[in-house]
CSV table of C-alpha atoms in Angstrom, one decimal:
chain,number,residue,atom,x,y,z
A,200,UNK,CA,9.3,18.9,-21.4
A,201,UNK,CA,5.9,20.3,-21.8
A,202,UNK,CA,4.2,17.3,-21.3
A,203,UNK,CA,6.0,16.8,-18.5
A,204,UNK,CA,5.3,20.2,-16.8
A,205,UNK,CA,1.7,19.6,-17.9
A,206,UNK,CA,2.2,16.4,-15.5
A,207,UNK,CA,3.5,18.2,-12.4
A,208,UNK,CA,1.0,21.1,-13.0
A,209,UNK,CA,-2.0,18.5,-12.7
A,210,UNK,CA,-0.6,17.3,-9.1
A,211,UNK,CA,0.0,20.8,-8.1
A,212,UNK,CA,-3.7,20.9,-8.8
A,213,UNK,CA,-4.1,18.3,-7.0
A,214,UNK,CA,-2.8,19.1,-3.8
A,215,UNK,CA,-4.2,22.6,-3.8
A,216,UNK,CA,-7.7,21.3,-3.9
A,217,UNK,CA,-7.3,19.0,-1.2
A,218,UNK,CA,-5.9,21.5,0.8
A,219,UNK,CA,-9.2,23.8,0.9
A,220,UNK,CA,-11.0,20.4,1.5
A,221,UNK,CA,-8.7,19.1,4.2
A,222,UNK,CA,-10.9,20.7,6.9
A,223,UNK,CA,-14.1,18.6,5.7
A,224,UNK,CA,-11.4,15.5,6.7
A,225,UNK,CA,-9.8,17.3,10.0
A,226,UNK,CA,-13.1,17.4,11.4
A,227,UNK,CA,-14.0,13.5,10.9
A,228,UNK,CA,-11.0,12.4,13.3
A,229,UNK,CA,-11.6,9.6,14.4
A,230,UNK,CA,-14.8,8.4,12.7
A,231,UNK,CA,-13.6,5.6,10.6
A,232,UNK,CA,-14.2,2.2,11.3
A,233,UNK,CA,-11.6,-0.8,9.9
A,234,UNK,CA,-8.8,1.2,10.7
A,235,UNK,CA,-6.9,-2.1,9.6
A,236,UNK,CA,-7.3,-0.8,6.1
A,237,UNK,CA,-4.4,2.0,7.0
A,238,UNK,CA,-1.9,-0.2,7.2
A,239,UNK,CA,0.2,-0.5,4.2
A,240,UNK,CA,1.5,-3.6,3.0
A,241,UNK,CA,5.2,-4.2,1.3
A,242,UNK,CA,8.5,-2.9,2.9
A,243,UNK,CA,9.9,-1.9,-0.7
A,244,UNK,CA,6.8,1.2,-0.6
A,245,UNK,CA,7.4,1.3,3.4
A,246,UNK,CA,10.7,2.4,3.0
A,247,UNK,CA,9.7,5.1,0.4
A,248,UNK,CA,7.4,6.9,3.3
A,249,UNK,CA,4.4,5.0,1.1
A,250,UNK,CA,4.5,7.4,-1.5
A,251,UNK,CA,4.4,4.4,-4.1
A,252,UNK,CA,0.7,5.4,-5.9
A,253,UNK,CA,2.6,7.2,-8.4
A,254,UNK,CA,5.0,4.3,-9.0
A,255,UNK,CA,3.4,1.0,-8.7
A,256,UNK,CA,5.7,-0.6,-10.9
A,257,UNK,CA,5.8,-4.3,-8.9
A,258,UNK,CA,3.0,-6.3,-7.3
A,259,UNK,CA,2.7,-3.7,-4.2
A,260,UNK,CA,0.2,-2.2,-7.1
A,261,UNK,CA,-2.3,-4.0,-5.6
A,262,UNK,CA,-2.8,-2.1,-2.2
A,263,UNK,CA,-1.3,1.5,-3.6
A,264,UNK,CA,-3.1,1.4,-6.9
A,265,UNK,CA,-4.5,-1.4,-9.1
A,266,UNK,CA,-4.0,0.8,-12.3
A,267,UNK,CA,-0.4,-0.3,-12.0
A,268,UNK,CA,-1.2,-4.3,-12.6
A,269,UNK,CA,-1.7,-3.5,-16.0
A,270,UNK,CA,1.9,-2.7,-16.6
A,271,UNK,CA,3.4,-6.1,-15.5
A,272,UNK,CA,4.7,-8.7,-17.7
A,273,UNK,CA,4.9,-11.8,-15.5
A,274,UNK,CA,3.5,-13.7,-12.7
A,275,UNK,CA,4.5,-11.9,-9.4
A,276,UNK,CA,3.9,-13.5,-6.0
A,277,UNK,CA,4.7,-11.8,-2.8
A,278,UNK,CA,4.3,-12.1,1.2
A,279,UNK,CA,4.8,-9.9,4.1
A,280,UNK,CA,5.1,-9.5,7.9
A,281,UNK,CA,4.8,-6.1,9.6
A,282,UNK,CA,5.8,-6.2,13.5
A,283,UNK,CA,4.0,-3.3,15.0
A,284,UNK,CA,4.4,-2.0,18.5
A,285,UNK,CA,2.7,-3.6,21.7
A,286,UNK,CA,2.9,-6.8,19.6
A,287,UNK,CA,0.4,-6.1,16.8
A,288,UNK,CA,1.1,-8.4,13.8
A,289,UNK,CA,0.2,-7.6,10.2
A,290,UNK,CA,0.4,-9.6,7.7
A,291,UNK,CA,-0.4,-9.7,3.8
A,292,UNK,CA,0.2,-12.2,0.8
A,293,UNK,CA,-0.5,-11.6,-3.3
A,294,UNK,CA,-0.6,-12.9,-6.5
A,295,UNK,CA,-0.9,-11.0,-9.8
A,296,UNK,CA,-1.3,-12.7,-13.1
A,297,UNK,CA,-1.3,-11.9,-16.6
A,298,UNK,CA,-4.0,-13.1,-18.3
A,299,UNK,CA,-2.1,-15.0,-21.0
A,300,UNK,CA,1.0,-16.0,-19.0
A,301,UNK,CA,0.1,-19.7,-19.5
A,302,UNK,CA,-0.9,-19.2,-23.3
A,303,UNK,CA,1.4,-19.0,-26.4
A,304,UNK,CA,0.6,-16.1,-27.9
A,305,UNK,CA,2.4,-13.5,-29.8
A,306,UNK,CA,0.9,-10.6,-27.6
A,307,UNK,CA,2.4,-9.5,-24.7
A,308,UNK,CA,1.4,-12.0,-21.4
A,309,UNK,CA,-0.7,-8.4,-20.4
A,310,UNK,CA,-2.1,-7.6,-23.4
A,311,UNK,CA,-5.7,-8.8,-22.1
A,312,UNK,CA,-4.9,-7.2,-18.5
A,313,UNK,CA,-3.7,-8.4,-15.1
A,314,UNK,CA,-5.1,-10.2,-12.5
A,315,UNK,CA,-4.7,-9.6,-9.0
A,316,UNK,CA,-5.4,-11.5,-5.8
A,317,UNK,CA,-4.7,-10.2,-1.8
A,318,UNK,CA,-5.2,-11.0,1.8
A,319,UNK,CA,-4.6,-8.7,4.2
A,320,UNK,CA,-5.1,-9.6,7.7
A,321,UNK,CA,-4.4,-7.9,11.4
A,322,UNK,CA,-4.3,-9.9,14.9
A,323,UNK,CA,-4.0,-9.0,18.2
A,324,UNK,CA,-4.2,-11.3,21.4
A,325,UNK,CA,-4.2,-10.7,24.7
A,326,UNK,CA,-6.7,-8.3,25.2
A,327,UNK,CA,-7.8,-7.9,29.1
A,328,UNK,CA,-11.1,-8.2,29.9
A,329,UNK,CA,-12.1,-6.0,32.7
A,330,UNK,CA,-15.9,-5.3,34.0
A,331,UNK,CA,-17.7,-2.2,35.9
A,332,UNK,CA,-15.7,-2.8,39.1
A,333,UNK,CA,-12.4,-1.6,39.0
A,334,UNK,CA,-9.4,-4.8,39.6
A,335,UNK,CA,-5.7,-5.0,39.8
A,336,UNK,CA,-6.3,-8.3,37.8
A,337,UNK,CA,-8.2,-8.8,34.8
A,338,UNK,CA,-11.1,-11.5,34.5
A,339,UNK,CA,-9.5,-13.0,31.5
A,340,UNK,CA,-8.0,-11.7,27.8
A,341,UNK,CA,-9.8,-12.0,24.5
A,342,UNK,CA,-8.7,-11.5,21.0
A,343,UNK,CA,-9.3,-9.2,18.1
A,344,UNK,CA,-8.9,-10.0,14.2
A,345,UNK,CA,-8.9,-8.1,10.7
A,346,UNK,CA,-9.2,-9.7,7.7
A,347,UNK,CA,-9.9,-8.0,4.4
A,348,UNK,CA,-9.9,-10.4,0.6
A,349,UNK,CA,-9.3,-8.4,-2.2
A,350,UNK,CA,-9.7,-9.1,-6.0
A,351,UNK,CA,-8.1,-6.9,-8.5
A,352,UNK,CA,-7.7,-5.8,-12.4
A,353,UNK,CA,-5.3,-3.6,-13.8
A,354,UNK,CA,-5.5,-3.2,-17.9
A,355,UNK,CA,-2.9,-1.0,-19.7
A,356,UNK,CA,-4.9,0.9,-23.0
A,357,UNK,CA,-3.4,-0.3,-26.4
A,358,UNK,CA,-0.8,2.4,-27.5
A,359,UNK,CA,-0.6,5.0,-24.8
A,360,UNK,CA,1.1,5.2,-21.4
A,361,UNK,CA,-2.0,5.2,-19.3
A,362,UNK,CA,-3.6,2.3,-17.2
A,363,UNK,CA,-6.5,1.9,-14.8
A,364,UNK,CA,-7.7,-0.6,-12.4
A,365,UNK,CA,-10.1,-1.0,-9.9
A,366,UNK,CA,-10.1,-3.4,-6.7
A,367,UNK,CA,-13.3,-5.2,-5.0
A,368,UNK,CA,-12.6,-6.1,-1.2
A,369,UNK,CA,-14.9,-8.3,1.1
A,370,UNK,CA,-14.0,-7.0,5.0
A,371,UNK,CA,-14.7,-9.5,7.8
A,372,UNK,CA,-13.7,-8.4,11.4
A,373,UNK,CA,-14.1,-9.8,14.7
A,374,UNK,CA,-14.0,-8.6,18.0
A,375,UNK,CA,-14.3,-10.8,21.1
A,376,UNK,CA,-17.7,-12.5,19.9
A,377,UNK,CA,-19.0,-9.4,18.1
A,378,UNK,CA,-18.4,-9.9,14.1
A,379,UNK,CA,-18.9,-7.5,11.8
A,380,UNK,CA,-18.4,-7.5,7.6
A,381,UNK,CA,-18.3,-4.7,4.9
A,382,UNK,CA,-17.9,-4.3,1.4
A,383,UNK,CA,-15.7,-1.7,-0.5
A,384,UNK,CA,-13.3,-1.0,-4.0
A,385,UNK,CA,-10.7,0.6,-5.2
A,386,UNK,CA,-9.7,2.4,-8.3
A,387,UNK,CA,-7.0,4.6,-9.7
A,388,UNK,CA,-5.5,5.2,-13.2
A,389,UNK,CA,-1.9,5.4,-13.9
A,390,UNK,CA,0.1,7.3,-16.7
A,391,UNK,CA,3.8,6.9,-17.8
A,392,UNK,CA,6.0,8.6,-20.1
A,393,UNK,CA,9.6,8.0,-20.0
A,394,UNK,CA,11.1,8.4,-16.6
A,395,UNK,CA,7.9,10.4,-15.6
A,396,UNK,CA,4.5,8.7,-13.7
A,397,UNK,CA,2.0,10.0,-12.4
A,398,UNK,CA,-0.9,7.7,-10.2
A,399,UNK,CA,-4.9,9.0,-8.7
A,400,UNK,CA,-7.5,7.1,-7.4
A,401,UNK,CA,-9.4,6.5,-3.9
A,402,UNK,CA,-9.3,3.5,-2.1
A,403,UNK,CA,-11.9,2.2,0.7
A,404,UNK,CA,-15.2,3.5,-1.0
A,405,UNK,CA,-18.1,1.3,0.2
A,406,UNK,CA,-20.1,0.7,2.9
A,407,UNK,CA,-19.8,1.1,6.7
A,408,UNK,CA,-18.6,-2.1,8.5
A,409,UNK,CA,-21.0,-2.4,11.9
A,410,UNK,CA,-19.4,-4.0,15.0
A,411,UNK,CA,-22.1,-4.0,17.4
A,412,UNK,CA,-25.3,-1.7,17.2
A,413,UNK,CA,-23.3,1.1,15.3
A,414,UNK,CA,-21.9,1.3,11.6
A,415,UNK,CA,-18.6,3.2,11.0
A,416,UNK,CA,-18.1,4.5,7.9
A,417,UNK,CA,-14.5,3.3,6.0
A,418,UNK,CA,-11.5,4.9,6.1
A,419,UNK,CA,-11.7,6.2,2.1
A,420,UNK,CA,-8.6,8.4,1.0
A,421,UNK,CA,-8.3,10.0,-2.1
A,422,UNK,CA,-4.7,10.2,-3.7
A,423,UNK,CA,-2.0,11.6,-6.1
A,424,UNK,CA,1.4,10.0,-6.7
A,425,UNK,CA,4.0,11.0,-9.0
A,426,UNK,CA,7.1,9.2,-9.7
A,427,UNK,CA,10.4,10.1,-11.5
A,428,UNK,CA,13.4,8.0,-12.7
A,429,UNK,CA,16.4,10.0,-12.9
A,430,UNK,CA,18.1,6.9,-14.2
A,431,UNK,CA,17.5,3.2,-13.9
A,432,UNK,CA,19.2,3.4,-10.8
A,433,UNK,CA,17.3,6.2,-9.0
A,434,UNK,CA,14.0,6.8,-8.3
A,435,UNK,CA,12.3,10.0,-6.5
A,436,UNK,CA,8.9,9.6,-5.5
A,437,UNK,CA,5.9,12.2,-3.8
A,438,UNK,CA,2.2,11.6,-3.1
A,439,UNK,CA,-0.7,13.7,-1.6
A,440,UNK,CA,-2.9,12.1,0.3
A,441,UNK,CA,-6.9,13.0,1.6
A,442,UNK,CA,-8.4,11.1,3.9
A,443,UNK,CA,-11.9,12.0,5.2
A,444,UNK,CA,-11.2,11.3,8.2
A,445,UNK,CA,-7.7,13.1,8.6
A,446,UNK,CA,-6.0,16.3,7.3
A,447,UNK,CA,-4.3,16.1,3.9
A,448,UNK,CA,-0.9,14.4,4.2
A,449,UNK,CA,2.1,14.2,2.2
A,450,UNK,CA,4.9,11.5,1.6
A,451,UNK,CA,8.6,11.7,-0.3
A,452,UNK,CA,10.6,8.8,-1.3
A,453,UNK,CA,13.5,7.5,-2.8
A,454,UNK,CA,15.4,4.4,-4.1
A,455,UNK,CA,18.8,3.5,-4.9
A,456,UNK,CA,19.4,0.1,-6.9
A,457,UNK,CA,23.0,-1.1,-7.8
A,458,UNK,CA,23.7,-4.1,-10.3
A,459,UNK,CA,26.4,-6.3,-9.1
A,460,UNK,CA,26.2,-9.3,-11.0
A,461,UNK,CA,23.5,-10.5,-13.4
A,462,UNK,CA,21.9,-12.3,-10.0
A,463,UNK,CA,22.8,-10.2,-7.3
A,464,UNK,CA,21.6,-6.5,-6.5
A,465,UNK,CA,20.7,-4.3,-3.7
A,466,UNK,CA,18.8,-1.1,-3.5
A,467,UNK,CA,18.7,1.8,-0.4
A,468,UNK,CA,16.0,3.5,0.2
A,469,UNK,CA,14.7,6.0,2.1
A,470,UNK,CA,11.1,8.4,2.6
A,471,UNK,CA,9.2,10.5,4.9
A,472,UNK,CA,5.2,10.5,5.6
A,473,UNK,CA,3.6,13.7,7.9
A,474,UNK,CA,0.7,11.0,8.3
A,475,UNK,CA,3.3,9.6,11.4
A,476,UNK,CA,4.9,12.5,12.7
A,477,UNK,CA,2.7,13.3,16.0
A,478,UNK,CA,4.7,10.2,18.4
A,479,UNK,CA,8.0,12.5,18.7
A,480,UNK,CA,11.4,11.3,17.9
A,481,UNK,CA,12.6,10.4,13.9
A,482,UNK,CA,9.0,9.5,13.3
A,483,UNK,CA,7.6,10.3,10.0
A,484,UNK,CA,10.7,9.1,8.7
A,485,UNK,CA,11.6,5.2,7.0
A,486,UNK,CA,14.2,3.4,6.0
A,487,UNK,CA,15.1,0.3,3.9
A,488,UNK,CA,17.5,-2.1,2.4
A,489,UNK,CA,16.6,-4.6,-0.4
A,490,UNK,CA,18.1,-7.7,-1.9
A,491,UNK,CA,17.8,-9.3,-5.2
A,492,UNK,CA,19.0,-12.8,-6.2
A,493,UNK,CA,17.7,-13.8,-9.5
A,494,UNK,CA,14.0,-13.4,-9.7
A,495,UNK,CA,13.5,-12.8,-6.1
A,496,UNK,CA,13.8,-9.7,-4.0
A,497,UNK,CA,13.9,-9.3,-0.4
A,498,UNK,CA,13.0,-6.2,1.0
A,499,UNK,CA,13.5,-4.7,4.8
A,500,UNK,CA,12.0,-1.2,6.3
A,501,UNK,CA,12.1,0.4,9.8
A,502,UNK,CA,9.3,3.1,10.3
A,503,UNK,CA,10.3,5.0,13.6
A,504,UNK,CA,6.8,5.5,15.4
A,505,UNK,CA,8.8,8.0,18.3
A,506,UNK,CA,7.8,7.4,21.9
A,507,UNK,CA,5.2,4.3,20.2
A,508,UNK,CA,7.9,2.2,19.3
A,509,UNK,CA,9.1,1.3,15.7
A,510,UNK,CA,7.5,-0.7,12.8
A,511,UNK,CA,9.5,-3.6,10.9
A,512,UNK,CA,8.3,-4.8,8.2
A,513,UNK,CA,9.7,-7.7,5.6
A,514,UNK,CA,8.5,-8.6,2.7
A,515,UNK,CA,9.8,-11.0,-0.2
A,516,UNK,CA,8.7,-10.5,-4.1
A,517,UNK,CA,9.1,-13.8,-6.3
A,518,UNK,CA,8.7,-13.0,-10.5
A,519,UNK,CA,7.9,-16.3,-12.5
């Protein structure tokens, strides 16, 4: 119990210091460039509200904190399609490997860490090109796309419940005919003990990305996550999040999963984020439904986005 409260003390910390910095964020609306980088990936953490830093317990790791590779035990591959509103597409696909899943050894597969691999990528058509003179018809439509390539490491430390990882990502954005590339990392740390977890780090440090004469600096967060299982069945999750160029936001989540067979199992799940609560209506809220059968688990989540429209996403999570 102590080290527990020690635990929820640190995120209480946590949350109070980003709270007297929030106003160093509130006054950078606006300012970030790749905004693509926002977008979270995986409807299992959607569903949660994206309070999944603390947790990272699958391959989502990889966008919510790298620290949480070093914990898995086999070769995870997963893909997903977010439908946004106005008919924005987002999609993402990764790979995480243990460095000695294909080697006989008497160590566990992540004794020597885990590899991860991610592309993220953001399209939108139909774009209307207009010039000085106002039209009822545009001239034509152009295109805009996001892609960002990510390389990751998690490694658990021998004989403790704490891991760390770290993220390089290569950005490369286009615009019309105007490109524009960037560099930037990752890296949080991860600590467990029993049904408790706690997750920090920052994601998005690097350089600006310039489209055009101007470069915009990247959308870097800081973050805290904490997780708790109740019981293999139930999982509670928070986070505190500080962008720079936002106030500080928070995010709740949970998960149900029920057994049915030694193949079959479903989990509810349910979460709120004050990131997406200014559209009106349920948003700030998610919801989601996953499936398992045998080693692969398909996951849906419906982010209400108020007068915007709503968010779908899928996603699909195959363990070798």
């Amino acid at each position: 119990m102590r080290k527990k409260a020690l635990i929820l003390s640190a995120l209480a910390v946590w949350a109070l210091s980003g709270e007297r910095a929030s106003g160093l964020g509130s006054s950078e609306k606006g300012t970030s460039g790749a905004q693509f980088l926002k977008i979270a990936p995986g409807a299992r953490p959607a569903a949660m509200g994206e309070a999944f830093s603390g947790v990272a317990d699958d391959i989502n790791a990889v966008y919510y904190n790298p620290a949480g590779l070093g914990t898995l035990k086999r070769v995870e591959v997963a893909g997903s399609h977010t439908a946004l509103f106005q008919g924005i597409n987002y999609e993402h696909a990764a790979l995480a490997v243990p460095l000695l899943s294909w080697i006989d050894a008497q160590e566990p597969k992540n004794a020597y860490g885990v590899l991860g691999l991610a592309v993220y990528n953001l399209s939108i058509g139909g774009i209307e090109r207009r010039g000085t003179t106002e039209t009822d018809q545009a001239s034509d439509t152009f295109g805009s796309s996001d892609f960002a390539y990510a390389l990751s490491y998690g490694y658990r430390l021998p004989n403790t419940g704490l891991s760390v990882g770290a993220t390089a990502k290569f950005l490369d954005s286009k615009l019309d005919n105007t490109r524009g590339t960037a560099f930037a990392a990752d890296a949080g740390a991860l600590y467990r003990s029993g049904g408790i977890s706690l997750g920090l780090g920052a994601r998005n440090v690097g350089s600006g990305e310039k489209l055009g004469s101007q470069a915009d600096p990247l959308p870097l967060v800081a973050y805290a996550g904490l997780g708790y299982k109740f019981t293999d069945q139930l999982l509670a999750s928070a986070e505190v999040d500080m962008p720079r160029d936002n106030t500080i936001g928070v995010a709740f989540g949970g998960e149900y999963r029920r057994e049915f067979a030694d193949k079959l199992g479903a989990a509810l799940r349910c979460g709120y984020n004050s990131r997406n609560t200014d559209a009106g209506g349920m948003s700030g809220m998610a919801f989601g439904v996953g499936l398992r059968y045998g080693n692969l688990d398909f996951d849906f989540a419906l982010v209400p986005f108020g007068d915007l429209g709503n968010a779908y996403k899928y996603s699909f999570v195959v363990k070798f």
